[in-house]
C-alpha positions as YAML, in Angstrom:
chain: A
units: angstrom
residues:
- id: 1
  name: MET
  ca: [23.18, -9.49, -29.50]
- id: 2
  name: PRO
  ca: [20.12, -9.58, -31.80]
- id: 3
  name: ASP
  ca: [19.63, -6.83, -34.37]
- id: 4
  name: ARG
  ca: [15.88, -7.09, -33.92]
- id: 5
  name: LEU
  ca: [13.45, -8.80, -31.60]
- id: 6
  name: PRO
  ca: [11.43, -11.84, -32.74]
- id: 7
  name: PHE
  ca: [8.12, -10.46, -31.44]
- id: 8
  name: ASP
  ca: [6.02, -7.34, -31.87]
- id: 9
  name: HIS
  ca: [7.78, -5.24, -29.25]
- id: 10
  name: LEU
  ca: [5.45, -2.28, -29.84]
- id: 11
  name: ASP
  ca: [2.62, -4.36, -28.42]
- id: 12
  name: GLU
  ca: [2.36, -3.02, -24.86]
- id: 13
  name: ARG
  ca: [1.57, -6.42, -23.38]
- id: 14
  name: LEU
  ca: [4.52, -8.13, -25.02]
- id: 15
  name: ALA
  ca: [6.87, -5.22, -24.31]
- id: 16
  name: ARG
  ca: [6.10, -5.09, -20.59]
- id: 17
  name: ALA
  ca: [6.34, -8.86, -20.32]
- id: 18
  name: ALA
  ca: [9.76, -8.59, -21.97]
- id: 19
  name: TRP
  ca: [10.91, -5.93, -19.52]
- id: 20
  name: SER
  ca: [9.86, -8.16, -16.62]
- id: 21
  name: ARG
  ca: [12.35, -10.73, -17.98]
- id: 22
  name: LEU
  ca: [15.13, -8.21, -18.68]
- id: 23
  name: THR
  ca: [15.15, -6.61, -15.24]
- id: 24
  name: GLU
  ca: [15.31, -7.61, -11.62]
- id: 25
  name: PRO
  ca: [12.42, -6.53, -9.37]
- id: 26
  name: ASP
  ca: [12.44, -2.94, -8.15]
- id: 27
  name: ASP
  ca: [14.65, -1.68, -11.00]
- id: 28
  name: ARG
  ca: [13.95, 2.05, -10.87]
- id: 29
  name: ALA
  ca: [16.05, 2.82, -13.92]
- id: 30
  name: ALA
  ca: [13.92, 0.52, -16.08]
- id: 31
  name: ASN
  ca: [10.76, 2.06, -14.68]
- id: 32
  name: ARG
  ca: [12.05, 5.52, -15.49]
- id: 33
  name: LEU
  ca: [13.03, 4.54, -19.03]
- id: 34
  name: VAL
  ca: [9.69, 2.89, -19.73]
- id: 35
  name: ALA
  ca: [7.76, 5.81, -18.22]
- id: 36
  name: THR
  ca: [9.70, 8.26, -20.41]
- id: 37
  name: LEU
  ca: [9.85, 6.43, -23.74]
- id: 38
  name: GLY
  ca: [7.12, 3.80, -23.48]
- id: 39
  name: ALA
  ca: [7.74, 0.07, -23.05]
- id: 40
  name: GLY
  ca: [8.18, -0.71, -26.76]
- id: 41
  name: PRO
  ca: [10.37, 2.29, -27.69]
- id: 42
  name: ALA
  ca: [12.44, 1.57, -24.56]
- id: 43
  name: LEU
  ca: [13.25, -1.84, -26.07]
- id: 44
  name: ASP
  ca: [14.36, -0.06, -29.27]
- id: 45
  name: TRP
  ca: [16.61, 2.15, -27.14]
- id: 46
  name: LEU
  ca: [18.11, -0.91, -25.44]
- id: 47
  name: LEU
  ca: [18.78, -2.69, -28.76]
- id: 48
  name: GLU
  ca: [20.66, 0.39, -29.96]
- id: 49
  name: ALA
  ca: [22.53, 0.63, -26.64]
- id: 50
  name: ALA
  ca: [23.59, -3.00, -27.02]
- id: 51
  name: ARG
  ca: [25.29, -1.95, -30.28]
- id: 52
  name: GLY
  ca: [26.98, 1.00, -28.57]
- id: 53
  name: LEU
  ca: [24.53, 3.66, -29.75]
- id: 54
  name: PHE
  ca: [23.25, 5.57, -26.74]
- id: 55
  name: ARG
  ca: [20.38, 7.90, -27.60]
- id: 56
  name: ALA
  ca: [19.72, 10.66, -25.12]
- id: 57
  name: VAL
  ca: [16.82, 9.97, -22.76]
- id: 58
  name: PRO
  ca: [14.79, 13.11, -21.94]
- id: 59
  name: THR
  ca: [14.73, 12.56, -18.20]
- id: 60
  name: GLU
  ca: [17.15, 12.57, -15.28]
- id: 61
  name: PRO
  ca: [19.58, 9.66, -15.56]
- id: 62
  name: PRO
  ca: [19.53, 6.98, -12.85]
- id: 63
  name: ARG
  ca: [22.34, 6.49, -10.38]
- id: 64
  name: GLY
  ca: [25.32, 5.20, -12.35]
- id: 65
  name: GLY
  ca: [23.92, 6.53, -15.63]
- id: 66
  name: TRP
  ca: [22.12, 4.91, -18.53]
- id: 67
  name: ARG
  ca: [25.18, 3.02, -19.76]
- id: 68
  name: THR
  ca: [25.44, 1.14, -16.48]
- id: 69
  name: ALA
  ca: [21.72, 0.34, -16.58]
- id: 70
  name: ALA
  ca: [21.95, -0.90, -20.17]
- id: 71
  name: ALA
  ca: [24.90, -3.11, -19.27]
- id: 72
  name: ARG
  ca: [22.67, -4.72, -16.64]
- id: 73
  name: TRP
  ca: [19.90, -5.50, -19.10]
- id: 74
  name: THR
  ca: [21.62, -6.42, -22.35]
- id: 75
  name: PRO
  ca: [22.87, -9.91, -21.31]
- id: 76
  name: ARG
  ca: [19.23, -11.01, -21.14]
- id: 77
  name: LEU
  ca: [18.40, -9.83, -24.66]
- id: 78
  name: THR
  ca: [19.66, -13.15, -25.99]
- id: 79
  name: ASP
  ca: [16.70, -15.43, -26.76]
- id: 80
  name: LEU
  ca: [14.26, -12.86, -25.35]
- id: 81
  name: ASP
  ca: [10.72, -13.76, -26.40]
- id: 82
  name: PRO
  ca: [7.92, -13.12, -23.87]
- id: 83
  name: ARG
  ca: [5.46, -15.12, -25.95]
- id: 84
  name: ARG
  ca: [6.95, -18.25, -24.39]
- id: 85
  name: GLU
  ca: [6.26, -17.07, -20.85]
- id: 86
  name: LEU
  ca: [2.76, -15.94, -21.82]
- id: 87
  name: GLU
  ca: [2.05, -19.40, -23.23]
- id: 88
  name: VAL
  ca: [3.30, -20.98, -19.99]
- id: 89
  name: ILE
  ca: [1.12, -18.78, -17.79]
- id: 90
  name: ALA
  ca: [-1.89, -19.34, -20.06]
- id: 91
  name: ARG
  ca: [-1.49, -23.12, -19.77]
- id: 92
  name: ARG
  ca: [-1.69, -22.71, -15.99]
- id: 93
  name: GLY
  ca: [-4.86, -20.67, -16.30]
- id: 94
  name: GLY
  ca: [-3.08, -17.38, -15.68]
- id: 95
  name: TYR
  ca: [-2.71, -14.04, -17.37]
- id: 96
  name: LEU
  ca: [-0.72, -10.79, -17.44]
- id: 97
  name: ILE
  ca: [-1.98, -7.61, -15.78]
- id: 98
  name: LEU
  ca: [-0.84, -4.21, -17.05]
- id: 99
  name: PRO
  ca: [-0.90, -0.94, -15.09]
- id: 100
  name: GLY
  ca: [-4.16, 0.90, -15.60]
- id: 101
  name: SER
  ca: [-6.17, -2.21, -16.43]
- id: 102
  name: PRO
  ca: [-9.33, -3.03, -14.40]
- id: 103
  name: ALA
  ca: [-7.46, -5.86, -12.63]
- id: 104
  name: TRP
  ca: [-4.47, -3.68, -11.62]
- id: 105
  name: PRO
  ca: [-4.34, -3.04, -7.82]
- id: 106
  name: VAL
  ca: [-4.08, 0.74, -7.56]
- id: 107
  name: GLY
  ca: [-2.14, 0.51, -4.29]
- id: 108
  name: LEU
  ca: [0.90, -0.54, -6.30]
- id: 109
  name: ASP
  ca: [1.01, 2.87, -7.99]
- id: 110
  name: GLN
  ca: [2.03, 4.43, -4.68]
- id: 111
  name: LEU
  ca: [5.38, 2.66, -5.08]
- id: 112
  name: GLY
  ca: [6.30, 5.17, -7.79]
- id: 113
  name: GLU
  ca: [9.44, 4.07, -9.64]
- id: 114
  name: SER
  ca: [9.48, 0.92, -7.52]
- id: 115
  name: ALA
  ca: [6.13, -0.25, -8.89]
- id: 116
  name: PRO
  ca: [6.20, -3.45, -10.98]
- id: 117
  name: LEU
  ca: [6.06, -3.04, -14.75]
- id: 118
  name: CYS
  ca: [3.38, -5.74, -14.91]
- id: 119
  name: LEU
  ca: [1.95, -8.56, -12.82]
- id: 120
  name: TRP
  ca: [1.74, -12.25, -13.66]
- id: 121
  name: ALA
  ca: [-1.39, -13.72, -12.12]
- id: 122
  name: ILE
  ca: [-3.24, -16.99, -11.58]
- id: 123
  name: GLY
  ca: [-6.58, -16.78, -9.89]
- id: 124
  name: ALA
  ca: [-10.32, -16.86, -9.89]
- id: 125
  name: ARG
  ca: [-10.82, -13.29, -8.66]
- id: 126
  name: ASN
  ca: [-9.86, -9.80, -9.76]
- id: 127
  name: PRO
  ca: [-6.78, -8.68, -7.75]
- id: 128
  name: ALA
  ca: [-7.98, -5.07, -7.79]
- id: 129
  name: THR
  ca: [-11.21, -6.14, -6.10]
- id: 130
  name: LEU
  ca: [-9.39, -8.39, -3.65]
- id: 131
  name: THR
  ca: [-7.11, -5.59, -2.44]
- id: 132
  name: ALA
  ca: [-9.84, -2.97, -1.99]
- id: 133
  name: SER
  ca: [-10.16, -4.13, 1.62]
- id: 134
  name: SER
  ca: [-7.12, -6.12, 2.67]
- id: 135
  name: VAL
  ca: [-4.54, -6.74, 5.37]
- id: 136
  name: ALA
  ca: [-1.14, -8.41, 5.17]
- id: 137
  name: LEU
  ca: [-0.49, -11.02, 7.85]
- id: 138
  name: VAL
  ca: [3.22, -11.80, 7.85]
- id: 139
  name: GLY
  ca: [5.79, -13.38, 10.09]
- id: 140
  name: SER
  ca: [8.44, -15.99, 10.60]
- id: 141
  name: ARG
  ca: [8.79, -19.23, 8.68]
- id: 142
  name: ALA
  ca: [9.97, -20.82, 11.95]
- id: 143
  name: SER
  ca: [6.69, -20.12, 13.69]
- id: 144
  name: THR
  ca: [5.65, -21.39, 17.10]
- id: 145
  name: ALA
  ca: [2.36, -22.94, 18.16]
- id: 146
  name: TYR
  ca: [1.51, -19.58, 19.75]
- id: 147
  name: GLY
  ca: [2.18, -17.68, 16.53]
- id: 148
  name: GLU
  ca: [0.15, -20.08, 14.40]
- id: 149
  name: ARG
  ca: [-2.76, -19.98, 16.85]
- id: 150
  name: VAL
  ca: [-2.87, -16.17, 16.85]
- id: 151
  name: THR
  ca: [-2.52, -16.11, 13.05]
- id: 152
  name: THR
  ca: [-5.45, -18.51, 12.70]
- id: 153
  name: ASP
  ca: [-7.61, -16.34, 14.94]
- id: 154
  name: LEU
  ca: [-6.70, -13.13, 13.11]
- id: 155
  name: ALA
  ca: [-7.09, -14.58, 9.61]
- id: 156
  name: THR
  ca: [-10.43, -16.15, 10.48]
- id: 157
  name: GLY
  ca: [-11.64, -12.83, 11.84]
- id: 158
  name: MET
  ca: [-10.53, -11.01, 8.71]
- id: 159
  name: ALA
  ca: [-12.24, -13.52, 6.45]
- id: 160
  name: GLU
  ca: [-15.48, -13.23, 8.44]
- id: 161
  name: ARG
  ca: [-15.33, -9.47, 7.81]
- id: 162
  name: SER
  ca: [-14.69, -10.03, 4.06]
- id: 163
  name: ILE
  ca: [-11.22, -8.52, 4.41]
- id: 164
  name: THR
  ca: [-8.69, -10.15, 2.07]
- id: 165
  name: VAL
  ca: [-5.68, -11.73, 3.76]
- id: 166
  name: VAL
  ca: [-2.46, -11.01, 1.85]
- id: 167
  name: SER
  ca: [0.69, -13.01, 2.51]
- id: 168
  name: GLY
  ca: [3.71, -14.59, 0.86]
- id: 169
  name: GLY
  ca: [2.86, -18.27, 0.73]
- id: 170
  name: ALA
  ca: [5.87, -19.35, 2.82]
- id: 171
  name: TYR
  ca: [5.94, -21.91, 5.60]
- id: 172
  name: GLY
  ca: [5.03, -20.78, 9.09]
- id: 173
  name: ILE
  ca: [2.89, -17.68, 9.60]
- id: 174
  name: ASP
  ca: [2.14, -17.18, 5.88]
- id: 175
  name: ALA
  ca: [0.83, -20.72, 5.49]
- id: 176
  name: ALA
  ca: [-1.20, -20.49, 8.70]
- id: 177
  name: ALA
  ca: [-2.82, -17.26, 7.45]
- id: 178
  name: HIS
  ca: [-3.75, -18.74, 4.08]
- id: 179
  name: ARG
  ca: [-4.95, -22.02, 5.60]
- id: 180
  name: ALA
  ca: [-7.22, -20.29, 8.12]
- id: 181
  name: THR
  ca: [-8.65, -17.96, 5.47]
- id: 182
  name: LEU
  ca: [-9.45, -20.82, 3.13]
- id: 183
  name: GLY
  ca: [-10.95, -22.77, 6.04]
- id: 184
  name: VAL
  ca: [-13.79, -20.24, 6.30]
- id: 185
  name: TYR
  ca: [-13.96, -19.56, 2.53]
- id: 186
  name: GLY
  ca: [-12.47, -16.10, 2.90]
- id: 187
  name: PRO
  ca: [-10.68, -14.03, 0.23]
- id: 188
  name: ALA
  ca: [-6.94, -14.69, -0.03]
- id: 189
  name: LEU
  ca: [-4.06, -13.26, -2.04]
- id: 190
  name: ALA
  ca: [-0.52, -14.68, -2.20]
- id: 191
  name: VAL
  ca: [2.52, -12.91, -3.65]
- id: 192
  name: MET
  ca: [5.40, -15.04, -4.94]
- id: 193
  name: ALA
  ca: [9.10, -14.20, -5.25]
- id: 194
  name: GLY
  ca: [9.58, -16.54, -8.22]
- id: 195
  name: GLY
  ca: [7.75, -17.38, -11.42]
- id: 196
  name: LEU
  ca: [4.29, -18.91, -11.35]
- id: 197
  name: ASP
  ca: [5.25, -21.92, -13.47]
- id: 198
  name: ARG
  ca: [5.74, -23.66, -10.14]
- id: 199
  name: TYR
  ca: [4.69, -22.62, -6.68]
- id: 200
  name: TYR
  ca: [7.34, -22.18, -4.00]
- id: 201
  name: PRO
  ca: [7.89, -23.65, -1.52]
- id: 202
  name: ASN
  ca: [6.95, -26.98, -3.06]
- id: 203
  name: GLY
  ca: [5.46, -28.16, 0.24]
- id: 204
  name: ASN
  ca: [2.84, -25.39, -0.01]
- id: 205
  name: SER
  ca: [2.01, -25.93, -3.68]
- id: 206
  name: GLN
  ca: [-1.39, -27.49, -2.94]
- id: 207
  name: LEU
  ca: [-2.22, -24.69, -0.50]
- id: 208
  name: LEU
  ca: [-1.25, -22.05, -3.06]
- id: 209
  name: ALA
  ca: [-3.33, -23.80, -5.73]
- id: 210
  name: GLN
  ca: [-6.30, -23.47, -3.37]
- id: 211
  name: VAL
  ca: [-5.53, -19.77, -2.91]
- id: 212
  name: ALA
  ca: [-5.56, -19.35, -6.70]
- id: 213
  name: ALA
  ca: [-8.84, -21.28, -6.96]
- id: 214
  name: THR
  ca: [-10.64, -18.90, -4.60]
- id: 215
  name: GLY
  ca: [-8.54, -15.71, -4.77]
- id: 216
  name: ALA
  ca: [-5.32, -14.98, -6.65]
- id: 217
  name: VAL
  ca: [-1.59, -15.67, -6.70]
- id: 218
  name: LEU
  ca: [0.65, -12.90, -8.10]
- id: 219
  name: ALA
  ca: [4.28, -12.39, -9.12]
- id: 220
  name: GLU
  ca: [6.15, -9.57, -10.82]
- id: 221
  name: VAL
  ca: [8.67, -11.94, -12.40]
- id: 222
  name: PRO
  ca: [7.86, -14.20, -15.37]
- id: 223
  name: PRO
  ca: [7.56, -17.99, -15.38]
- id: 224
  name: GLY
  ca: [10.93, -19.68, -15.13]
- id: 225
  name: THR
  ca: [12.34, -17.17, -12.63]
- id: 226
  name: ALA
  ca: [13.90, -18.74, -9.56]
- id: 227
  name: PRO
  ca: [12.86, -17.41, -6.11]
- id: 228
  name: MET
  ca: [16.26, -16.07, -5.00]
- id: 229
  name: ARG
  ca: [16.64, -14.40, -1.61]
- id: 230
  name: THR
  ca: [16.94, -10.86, -2.97]
- id: 231
  name: ARG
  ca: [13.72, -11.41, -4.89]
- id: 232
  name: PHE
  ca: [11.99, -12.28, -1.62]
- id: 233
  name: LEU
  ca: [13.11, -8.95, -0.18]
- id: 234
  name: SER
  ca: [11.86, -7.10, -3.27]
- id: 235
  name: ARG
  ca: [8.61, -9.06, -3.13]
- id: 236
  name: ASN
  ca: [7.94, -7.72, 0.36]
- id: 237
  name: ARG
  ca: [7.33, -4.21, -1.00]
- id: 238
  name: LEU
  ca: [4.47, -5.63, -3.13]
- id: 239
  name: ILE
  ca: [2.85, -7.27, -0.11]
- id: 240
  name: ALA
  ca: [3.04, -3.95, 1.74]
- id: 241
  name: ALA
  ca: [1.62, -2.01, -1.21]
- id: 242
  name: LEU
  ca: [-1.20, -4.46, -1.94]
- id: 243
  name: ALA
  ca: [-2.54, -4.40, 1.62]
- id: 244
  name: ARG
  ca: [-4.30, -1.55, 3.37]
- id: 245
  name: ALA
  ca: [-2.40, -2.45, 6.54]
- id: 246
  name: THR
  ca: [0.38, -4.85, 7.55]
- id: 247
  name: VAL
  ca: [0.43, -6.90, 10.75]
- id: 248
  name: VAL
  ca: [3.52, -8.78, 11.90]
- id: 249
  name: VAL
  ca: [2.20, -11.70, 13.92]
- id: 250
  name: GLU
  ca: [5.43, -13.36, 15.01]
- id: 251
  name: ALA
  ca: [8.96, -12.42, 13.99]
- id: 252
  name: ALA
  ca: [12.47, -12.82, 15.33]
- id: 253
  name: TRP
  ca: [14.86, -9.87, 15.75]
- id: 254
  name: ARG
  ca: [16.12, -10.05, 12.14]
- id: 255
  name: SER
  ca: [13.08, -11.56, 10.43]
- id: 256
  name: GLY
  ca: [12.31, -10.71, 6.81]
- id: 257
  name: ALA
  ca: [8.80, -9.81, 7.93]
- id: 258
  name: LEU
  ca: [10.28, -6.64, 9.42]
- id: 259
  name: SER
  ca: [11.23, -5.48, 5.93]
- id: 260
  name: THR
  ca: [7.56, -5.78, 4.91]
- id: 261
  name: ALA
  ca: [6.64, -3.64, 7.90]
- id: 262
  name: ALA
  ca: [9.30, -1.11, 6.93]
- id: 263
  name: ARG
  ca: [7.96, -0.87, 3.36]
- id: 264
  name: ALA
  ca: [4.42, -0.44, 4.66]
- id: 265
  name: ALA
  ca: [5.55, 2.40, 6.92]
- id: 266
  name: GLU
  ca: [7.36, 4.04, 3.99]
- id: 267
  name: LEU
  ca: [4.02, 3.99, 2.14]
- id: 268
  name: HIS
  ca: [2.30, 5.54, 5.17]
- id: 269
  name: ARG
  ca: [0.22, 2.40, 5.66]
- id: 270
  name: PRO
  ca: [-0.71, 1.29, 9.18]
- id: 271
  name: VAL
  ca: [1.60, -1.28, 10.76]
- id: 272
  name: GLY
  ca: [0.53, -3.57, 13.59]
- id: 273
  name: ALA
  ca: [2.47, -6.05, 15.70]
- id: 274
  name: VAL
  ca: [1.28, -8.85, 17.94]
- id: 275
  name: PRO
  ca: [3.06, -9.05, 21.30]
- id: 276
  name: GLY
  ca: [4.36, -12.43, 22.41]
- id: 277
  name: PRO
  ca: [5.97, -13.89, 25.49]
- id: 278
  name: VAL
  ca: [8.90, -11.69, 26.51]
- id: 279
  name: THR
  ca: [10.98, -14.85, 26.85]
- id: 280
  name: SER
  ca: [10.33, -15.92, 23.25]
- id: 281
  name: ALA
  ca: [12.99, -15.07, 20.66]
- id: 282
  name: ALA
  ca: [10.33, -15.73, 18.02]
- id: 283
  name: SER
  ca: [8.53, -12.53, 19.09]
- id: 284
  name: ALA
  ca: [11.60, -10.32, 19.55]
- id: 285
  name: GLY
  ca: [11.02, -8.62, 16.17]
- id: 286
  name: CYS
  ca: [7.43, -7.76, 17.09]
- id: 287
  name: HIS
  ca: [8.58, -6.27, 20.38]
- id: 288
  name: ARG
  ca: [11.23, -4.33, 18.47]
- id: 289
  name: LEU
  ca: [8.55, -2.86, 16.20]
- id: 290
  name: LEU
  ca: [6.42, -1.86, 19.17]
- id: 291
  name: ARG
  ca: [9.38, -0.27, 20.96]
- id: 292
  name: GLU
  ca: [11.26, 1.40, 18.08]
- id: 293
  name: SER
  ca: [8.51, 2.35, 15.61]
- id: 294
  name: ARG
  ca: [4.94, 3.57, 15.50]
- id: 295
  name: ALA
  ca: [3.56, 0.08, 15.13]
- id: 296
  name: THR
  ca: [0.20, -0.46, 16.82]
- id: 297
  name: CYS
  ca: [-0.20, -3.26, 19.33]
- id: 298
  name: VAL
  ca: [-2.90, -5.65, 18.09]
- id: 299
  name: THR
  ca: [-4.29, -8.62, 19.99]
- id: 300
  name: ASP
  ca: [-7.46, -9.63, 18.13]
- id: 301
  name: ALA
  ca: [-9.23, -9.40, 14.78]
- id: 302
  name: ALA
  ca: [-11.27, -6.35, 15.78]
- id: 303
  name: GLU
  ca: [-8.07, -4.37, 16.44]
- id: 304
  name: VAL
  ca: [-6.62, -5.47, 13.09]
- id: 305
  name: ALA
  ca: [-9.82, -4.41, 11.32]
- id: 306
  name: GLU
  ca: [-9.42, -0.93, 12.81]
- id: 307
  name: LEU
  ca: [-6.14, -0.58, 10.92]
- id: 308
  name: VAL
  ca: [-7.74, -1.23, 7.54]
- id: 309
  name: GLN
  ca: [-8.44, 2.31, 6.36]
- id: 310
  name: PRO
  ca: [-8.21, 4.03, 2.96]
- id: 311
  name: VAL
  ca: [-4.65, 4.04, 1.61]
- id: 312
  name: GLY
  ca: [-2.62, 7.05, 2.71]
- id: 313
  name: THR
  ca: [-4.75, 8.10, 5.69]
- id: 314
  name: ALA
  ca: [-2.45, 6.65, 8.35]
- id: 315
  name: LEU
  ca: [1.11, 7.21, 9.49]
- id: 316
  name: PRO
  ca: [1.70, 10.64, 7.94]
- id: 317
  name: GLU
  ca: [4.92, 11.00, 9.91]
- id: 318
  name: GLU
  ca: [8.27, 9.82, 8.65]
- id: 319
  name: PRO
  ca: [8.64, 6.05, 8.98]
- id: 320
  name: THR
  ca: [10.89, 4.84, 11.76]
- id: 321
  name: VAL
  ca: [11.00, 1.09, 11.09]
- id: 322
  name: ALA
  ca: [14.55, 0.03, 10.35]
- id: 323
  name: ALA
  ca: [14.76, -1.58, 6.89]
- id: 324
  name: GLY
  ca: [18.32, -2.91, 6.61]
- id: 325
  name: LEU
  ca: [18.11, -5.76, 9.07]
- id: 326
  name: LEU
  ca: [18.81, -8.87, 7.10]
- id: 327
  name: ASP
  ca: [22.38, -9.30, 5.93]
- id: 328
  name: ASP
  ca: [25.95, -8.06, 6.01]
- id: 329
  name: LEU
  ca: [26.00, -7.82, 2.20]
- id: 330
  name: ASP
  ca: [24.84, -4.91, 0.10]
- id: 331
  name: LEU
  ca: [22.13, -5.52, -2.51]
- id: 332
  name: GLU
  ca: [24.47, -6.18, -5.42]
- id: 333
  name: GLN
  ca: [26.65, -8.57, -3.42]
- id: 334
  name: ALA
  ca: [23.58, -10.44, -2.19]
- id: 335
  name: ARG
  ca: [22.19, -10.62, -5.72]
- id: 336
  name: VAL
  ca: [25.43, -12.09, -7.06]
- id: 337
  name: LEU
  ca: [25.62, -14.64, -4.26]
- id: 338
  name: ASP
  ca: [22.00, -15.60, -4.97]
- id: 339
  name: ALA
  ca: [22.86, -16.00, -8.66]
- id: 340
  name: LEU
  ca: [25.29, -18.83, -7.90]
- id: 341
  name: PRO
  ca: [23.67, -22.28, -7.74]
- id: 342
  name: ALA
  ca: [23.28, -23.89, -4.34]
- id: 343
  name: ARG
  ca: [25.20, -26.86, -5.71]
- id: 344
  name: GLY
  ca: [27.66, -26.89, -8.58]
- id: 345
  name: GLU
  ca: [29.29, -23.95, -10.26]
- id: 346
  name: ALA
  ca: [28.61, -21.19, -12.79]
- id: 347
  name: VAL
  ca: [30.79, -19.37, -15.29]
- id: 348
  name: PHE
  ca: [31.06, -15.59, -15.13]
- id: 349
  name: GLY
  ca: [28.66, -14.91, -18.01]
- id: 350
  name: ALA
  ca: [25.97, -17.08, -16.44]
- id: 351
  name: VAL
  ca: [26.32, -15.20, -13.15]
- id: 352
  name: VAL
  ca: [25.93, -11.87, -15.00]
- id: 353
  name: ARG
  ca: [22.73, -13.03, -16.70]
- id: 354
  name: SER
  ca: [21.24, -14.53, -13.54]
- id: 355
  name: ALA
  ca: [22.09, -11.58, -11.29]
- id: 356
  name: GLY
  ca: [20.79, -8.98, -13.74]
- id: 357
  name: LEU
  ca: [23.78, -6.69, -13.17]
- id: 358
  name: ASP
  ca: [26.48, -5.29, -15.43]
- id: 359
  name: GLU
  ca: [29.81, -7.13, -15.72]
- id: 360
  name: ALA
  ca: [31.77, -4.58, -13.69]
- id: 361
  name: SER
  ca: [29.36, -4.81, -10.75]
- id: 362
  name: VAL
  ca: [29.37, -8.62, -10.84]
- id: 363
  name: ARG
  ca: [33.17, -8.70, -11.01]
- id: 364
  name: ALA
  ca: [33.44, -6.35, -8.03]
- id: 365
  name: ALA
  ca: [30.88, -8.31, -6.02]
- id: 366
  name: LEU
  ca: [32.59, -11.64, -6.76]
- id: 367
  name: GLY
  ca: [35.90, -10.15, -5.67]
- id: 368
  name: PHE
  ca: [34.42, -9.01, -2.38]
- id: 369
  name: LEU
  ca: [32.67, -12.33, -1.80]
- id: 370
  name: GLU
  ca: [35.88, -14.23, -2.54]
- id: 371
  name: LEU
  ca: [37.85, -12.15, -0.05]
- id: 372
  name: ALA
  ca: [35.08, -12.65, 2.49]
- id: 373
  name: GLY
  ca: [35.26, -16.41, 2.02]
- id: 374
  name: ARG
  ca: [31.70, -16.63, 0.66]
- id: 375
  name: VAL
  ca: [32.62, -17.89, -2.84]
- id: 376
  name: THR
  ca: [35.51, -19.74, -4.43]
- id: 377
  name: ARG
  ca: [36.85, -19.72, -7.99]
- id: 378
  name: GLU
  ca: [37.89, -22.85, -9.84]
- id: 379
  name: GLY
  ca: [39.36, -21.93, -13.20]
- id: 380
  name: SER
  ca: [36.73, -19.88, -15.04]
- id: 381
  name: ALA
  ca: [33.87, -21.01, -12.79]
- id: 382
  name: TRP
  ca: [32.55, -19.77, -9.46]
- id: 383
  name: ARG
  ca: [30.81, -21.65, -6.68]
- id: 384
  name: ARG
  ca: [29.51, -20.90, -3.21]
- id: 385
  name: ALA
  ca: [31.94, -21.65, -0.41]
- id: 386
  name: ARG
  ca: [31.00, -24.37, 2.01]
- id: 387
  name: VAL
  ca: [29.82, -22.94, 5.29]
- id: 388
  name: PRO
  ca: [30.92, -25.05, 8.26]
- id: 389
  name: ARG
  ca: [28.13, -26.29, 10.49]
- id: 390
  name: GLY
  ca: [28.04, -25.69, 14.17]
...
């Protein structure tokens, strides 16, 4: 581990960029440490912790304690230098946004300790301005013609009302929402799960470049970060927080779009759902929202516009949207599985660095995954198990 960092870590911009590399999204312990000590002094604390010197932190420790948190972060101290990522984003015409700056979307602050430490951005417009009046249109990647038609109608109606359409840039409903918005020169905002050095999915790279040219594309992770599945789930909280309301246009029973709706409800933001044919599995998640939660049935742009109210004025009751719908693995197990390459293998240390967890947690997760038949070990390396088709 380095004795000192090769950059001015007391520079707030560099320090927060560094923390975005050290941590996984939605790391509440890191947020608490930075809020208590400051981003730069928190890096000093971590350097000392890496040498076994644990200074007391004058705040309540996170779950598992500060030693466990430090063990999660220290593997990424090696070669840490955020100036490289800042150069990459600058070459792509992007920049870093810090909390409290004029470009910072204030809706993110409602996330509390789940708020991002900074935002990486590429775009022609101020994200804070874009999100002042905004709605998230989300749904399945495996969309139907019905879902894409409704999305086009809703997004066009939002754009005509100068309401920013927020989505995740994926295939299916996300792409339809962005495409329709751009078609009528409306304001658009896309939120990525990976770094902005390359847009994902690759098939939507041109579409996302158009979003950046007229609106903005955001990420909380630095360039070079792969869009792993757990990062998509964490990204959904940003979509919910950036938008004044969230509408699920088309979603299956276990769609990831439901997690965005759940996060919006947790933030007391309005949630809408578009009904579909009762025979369509692609709309089962929307029907589930309408039946099991306080989601509002929306069928046209005017009804969506009614949801877009000042943040915090809707849904004062406890949220009832189920959040844990997506997998049989807990977060750490899913993160470790995501850290393994889709093809090939990885040694234990590489898995630790990629997953952003401490060694004990990675070892426990790998053991569980091996017993469950999800991973295999070959000598000192680990690989994903082949899943039979059919």
